[in-house]
mmCIF file of C-alpha atoms in Angstrom:
data_model
loop_
_atom_site.group_PDB
_atom_site.id
_atom_site.type_symbol
_atom_site.label_atom_id
_atom_site.label_comp_id
_atom_site.label_asym_id
_atom_site.label_seq_id
_atom_site.Cartn_x
_atom_site.Cartn_y
_atom_site.Cartn_z
ATOM 1 C CA MET A 1 0.003 0.009 -0.010
ATOM 2 C CA ALA A 2 1.169 3.472 -0.817
ATOM 3 C CA ASP A 3 1.599 5.903 2.133
ATOM 4 C CA ASP A 4 -0.887 8.342 0.571
ATOM 5 C CA GLU A 5 -3.601 5.686 0.122
ATOM 6 C CA PHE A 6 -6.713 6.379 2.195
ATOM 7 C CA GLN A 7 -7.104 3.934 5.055
ATOM 8 C CA LEU A 8 -10.510 4.011 6.746
ATOM 9 C CA GLN A 9 -9.268 2.449 10.004
ATOM 10 C CA TYR A 10 -6.970 5.433 10.535
ATOM 11 C CA PHE A 11 -9.441 8.166 9.516
ATOM 12 C CA LEU A 12 -9.945 10.235 12.650
ATOM 13 C CA PRO A 13 -13.725 10.744 12.397
ATOM 14 C CA TYR A 14 -14.077 6.989 11.830
ATOM 15 C CA LEU A 15 -11.863 6.194 14.877
ATOM 16 C CA LEU A 16 -13.759 8.692 17.085
ATOM 17 C CA ASN A 17 -17.103 7.261 16.052
ATOM 18 C CA GLN A 18 -15.948 3.676 16.639
ATOM 19 C CA ALA A 19 -14.564 4.602 20.105
ATOM 20 C CA ALA A 20 -17.673 6.597 21.091
ATOM 21 C CA GLU A 21 -20.007 3.861 19.936
ATOM 22 C CA ALA A 22 -18.069 1.076 21.700
ATOM 23 C CA SER A 23 -17.822 3.006 24.990
ATOM 24 C CA SER A 24 -21.451 4.220 24.880
ATOM 25 C CA LEU A 25 -22.826 0.759 24.204
ATOM 26 C CA GLU A 26 -21.068 -0.710 27.169
ATOM 27 C CA PHE A 27 -22.226 2.016 29.532
ATOM 28 C CA GLN A 28 -25.733 1.807 28.020
ATOM 29 C CA GLN A 29 -26.033 -1.638 29.487
ATOM 30 C CA ILE A 30 -25.974 -0.108 32.957
ATOM 31 C CA TYR A 31 -28.657 2.553 32.598
ATOM 32 C CA LYS A 32 -30.822 0.518 30.226
ATOM 33 C CA SER A 33 -30.890 -2.637 32.415
ATOM 34 C CA ARG A 34 -31.434 -0.773 35.668
ATOM 35 C CA TYR A 35 -33.857 1.883 34.490
ATOM 36 C CA GLY A 36 -34.999 1.090 31.025
ATOM 37 C CA MET A 37 -33.529 4.386 29.794
ATOM 38 C CA LEU A 38 -32.352 5.097 26.281
ATOM 39 C CA ARG A 39 -29.215 7.125 25.484
ATOM 40 C CA THR A 40 -30.975 10.445 25.055
ATOM 41 C CA GLU A 41 -32.881 9.925 28.269
ATOM 42 C CA TRP A 42 -29.681 9.319 30.122
ATOM 43 C CA ARG A 43 -28.146 12.505 28.677
ATOM 44 C CA VAL A 44 -31.188 14.640 29.630
ATOM 45 C CA LEU A 45 -31.235 13.168 33.151
ATOM 46 C CA PHE A 46 -27.499 13.903 33.559
ATOM 47 C CA HIS A 47 -27.827 17.475 32.336
ATOM 48 C CA LEU A 48 -30.543 18.127 34.929
ATOM 49 C CA GLY A 49 -28.675 16.318 37.616
ATOM 50 C CA LEU A 50 -25.413 18.211 36.975
ATOM 51 C CA TYR A 51 -26.682 21.632 36.160
ATOM 52 C CA GLY A 52 -30.084 21.825 37.840
ATOM 53 C CA ASP A 53 -33.505 22.899 36.511
ATOM 54 C CA MET A 54 -33.523 24.130 32.916
ATOM 55 C CA THR A 55 -35.602 24.180 29.773
ATOM 56 C CA ALA A 56 -35.511 21.514 27.036
ATOM 57 C CA LYS A 57 -34.044 24.120 24.725
ATOM 58 C CA ARG A 58 -31.129 24.686 27.077
ATOM 59 C CA ILE A 59 -30.498 20.906 27.128
ATOM 60 C CA CYS A 60 -30.572 20.793 23.328
ATOM 61 C CA ASP A 61 -27.968 23.576 23.322
ATOM 62 C CA LEU A 62 -25.684 22.048 26.011
ATOM 63 C CA ALA A 63 -25.914 18.482 24.764
ATOM 64 C CA ALA A 64 -25.994 19.158 21.053
ATOM 65 C CA LEU A 65 -29.190 17.183 20.701
ATOM 66 C CA HIS A 66 -32.133 17.703 18.321
ATOM 67 C CA LYS A 67 -35.284 19.099 19.976
ATOM 68 C CA THR A 68 -37.333 16.093 18.875
ATOM 69 C CA LYS A 69 -35.065 13.671 20.616
ATOM 70 C CA VAL A 70 -35.012 15.731 23.744
ATOM 71 C CA SER A 71 -38.799 16.076 23.693
ATOM 72 C CA ARG A 72 -39.186 12.336 23.522
ATOM 73 C CA ALA A 73 -36.652 11.774 26.232
ATOM 74 C CA VAL A 74 -38.407 14.341 28.517
ATOM 75 C CA ALA A 75 -41.768 12.587 27.979
ATOM 76 C CA ALA A 76 -40.211 9.197 28.785
ATOM 77 C CA LEU A 77 -38.494 10.485 31.896
ATOM 78 C CA GLU A 78 -41.725 12.179 33.022
ATOM 79 C CA GLU A 79 -43.561 8.874 32.459
ATOM 80 C CA LYS A 80 -40.915 7.075 34.617
ATOM 81 C CA ARG A 81 -41.441 9.804 37.245
ATOM 82 C CA PHE A 82 -37.826 10.990 37.021
ATOM 83 C CA LEU A 83 -38.660 14.639 36.171
ATOM 84 C CA THR A 84 -41.470 17.124 36.298
ATOM 85 C CA ARG A 85 -42.364 20.003 33.936
ATOM 86 C CA GLU A 86 -43.603 23.406 35.055
ATOM 87 C CA THR A 87 -44.748 26.029 32.606
ATOM 88 C CA ILE A 88 -42.669 29.242 32.894
ATOM 89 C CA PRO A 89 -45.262 32.043 33.585
ATOM 90 C CA SER A 90 -43.199 34.686 31.744
ATOM 91 C CA ASP A 91 -42.847 32.516 28.692
ATOM 92 C CA ARG A 92 -45.719 29.936 28.405
ATOM 93 C CA ARG A 93 -44.024 28.334 25.439
ATOM 94 C CA ASN A 94 -41.273 26.905 27.613
ATOM 95 C CA GLU A 95 -41.259 24.623 30.560
ATOM 96 C CA ARG A 96 -38.807 24.357 33.462
ATOM 97 C CA LEU A 97 -37.626 20.735 33.805
ATOM 98 C CA SER A 98 -36.757 19.425 37.253
ATOM 99 C CA LEU A 99 -35.651 16.124 38.574
ATOM 100 C CA THR A 100 -38.011 14.492 41.070
ATOM 101 C CA ARG A 101 -36.682 12.917 44.297
ATOM 102 C CA ASN A 102 -36.651 9.611 42.461
ATOM 103 C CA GLY A 103 -34.875 11.202 39.510
ATOM 104 C CA ARG A 104 -32.174 12.634 41.796
ATOM 105 C CA SER A 105 -31.685 9.234 43.384
ATOM 106 C CA VAL A 106 -31.324 7.608 39.984
ATOM 107 C CA PHE A 107 -28.905 10.361 38.929
ATOM 108 C CA ALA A 108 -26.807 9.891 42.086
ATOM 109 C CA GLU A 109 -26.620 6.124 41.486
ATOM 110 C CA LEU A 110 -25.780 6.438 37.799
ATOM 111 C CA GLU A 111 -23.280 9.179 38.477
ATOM 112 C CA GLU A 112 -21.310 6.786 40.649
ATOM 113 C CA SER A 113 -21.536 4.139 37.920
ATOM 114 C CA ALA A 114 -20.395 6.709 35.355
ATOM 115 C CA LYS A 115 -17.360 7.629 37.436
ATOM 116 C CA ALA A 116 -16.405 3.972 37.820
ATOM 117 C CA TYR A 117 -16.862 3.333 34.135
ATOM 118 C CA ASP A 118 -14.827 6.429 33.216
ATOM 119 C CA ALA A 119 -12.034 5.063 35.418
ATOM 120 C CA LYS A 120 -12.277 1.724 33.700
ATOM 121 C CA LEU A 121 -11.987 3.398 30.268
ATOM 122 C CA THR A 122 -8.755 5.105 31.229
ATOM 123 C CA GLN A 123 -7.150 2.296 33.265
ATOM 124 C CA ASP A 124 -4.706 1.510 30.494
ATOM 125 C CA PHE A 125 -3.486 5.070 30.289
ATOM 126 C CA ASN A 126 -1.145 6.769 32.691
ATOM 127 C CA GLU A 127 -2.362 10.022 34.281
ATOM 128 C CA ASP A 128 -0.734 12.272 31.758
ATOM 129 C CA GLU A 129 -2.071 10.257 28.819
ATOM 130 C CA ALA A 130 -5.572 10.341 30.130
ATOM 131 C CA ARG A 131 -5.343 14.091 30.674
ATOM 132 C CA ARG A 132 -3.995 14.726 27.201
ATOM 133 C CA LEU A 133 -6.676 12.433 25.604
ATOM 134 C CA ARG A 134 -9.441 14.424 27.397
ATOM 135 C CA GLN A 135 -7.900 17.749 26.339
ATOM 136 C CA ALA A 136 -7.600 16.604 22.685
ATOM 137 C CA LEU A 137 -11.149 15.290 22.538
ATOM 138 C CA MET A 138 -12.493 18.517 24.172
ATOM 139 C CA ARG A 139 -10.579 20.608 21.630
ATOM 140 C CA LEU A 140 -11.981 18.525 18.742
ATOM 141 C CA ALA A 141 -15.467 18.863 20.141
ATOM 142 C CA GLY A 142 -15.080 22.627 20.547
ATOM 143 C CA LEU A 143 -15.668 22.471 24.314
ATOM 144 C CA SER A 144 -13.966 24.407 26.964
ATOM 145 C CA GLU A 145 -12.717 22.681 30.110
ATOM 146 C CA ASN A 146 -15.043 24.913 32.169
ATOM 147 C CA VAL A 147 -18.386 23.711 30.852
#
């Protein structure tokens, strides 16, 4: 093979997608088996757990998710009694989303699982490699370290 021949297995977007999918699917087994949640539901729950009450639009912006997916996730989480919605009086088109007591409990449990899983993902890296990997991924994603 010539050095300039395209090789899919080394194409960065392909590698990033493969790594993201493999790591997401493994962690998905935890929240899906325990709580019957889908990936978007988990992301919505975690945004509310980490940042507090907010609108669905704010979650869309922070998580880079389409409003239809967030809307479905909100409805599912409400049905599971993990969150509540309250119309904002000053803007009746928007709702304030809040975790219920049960939702906060689920978040706390899954947060511990996420921390353990994150440690597992980086166990084969030394501390400096893990830090540099996170910094590179954040730069590629256009995120600041102070989200």
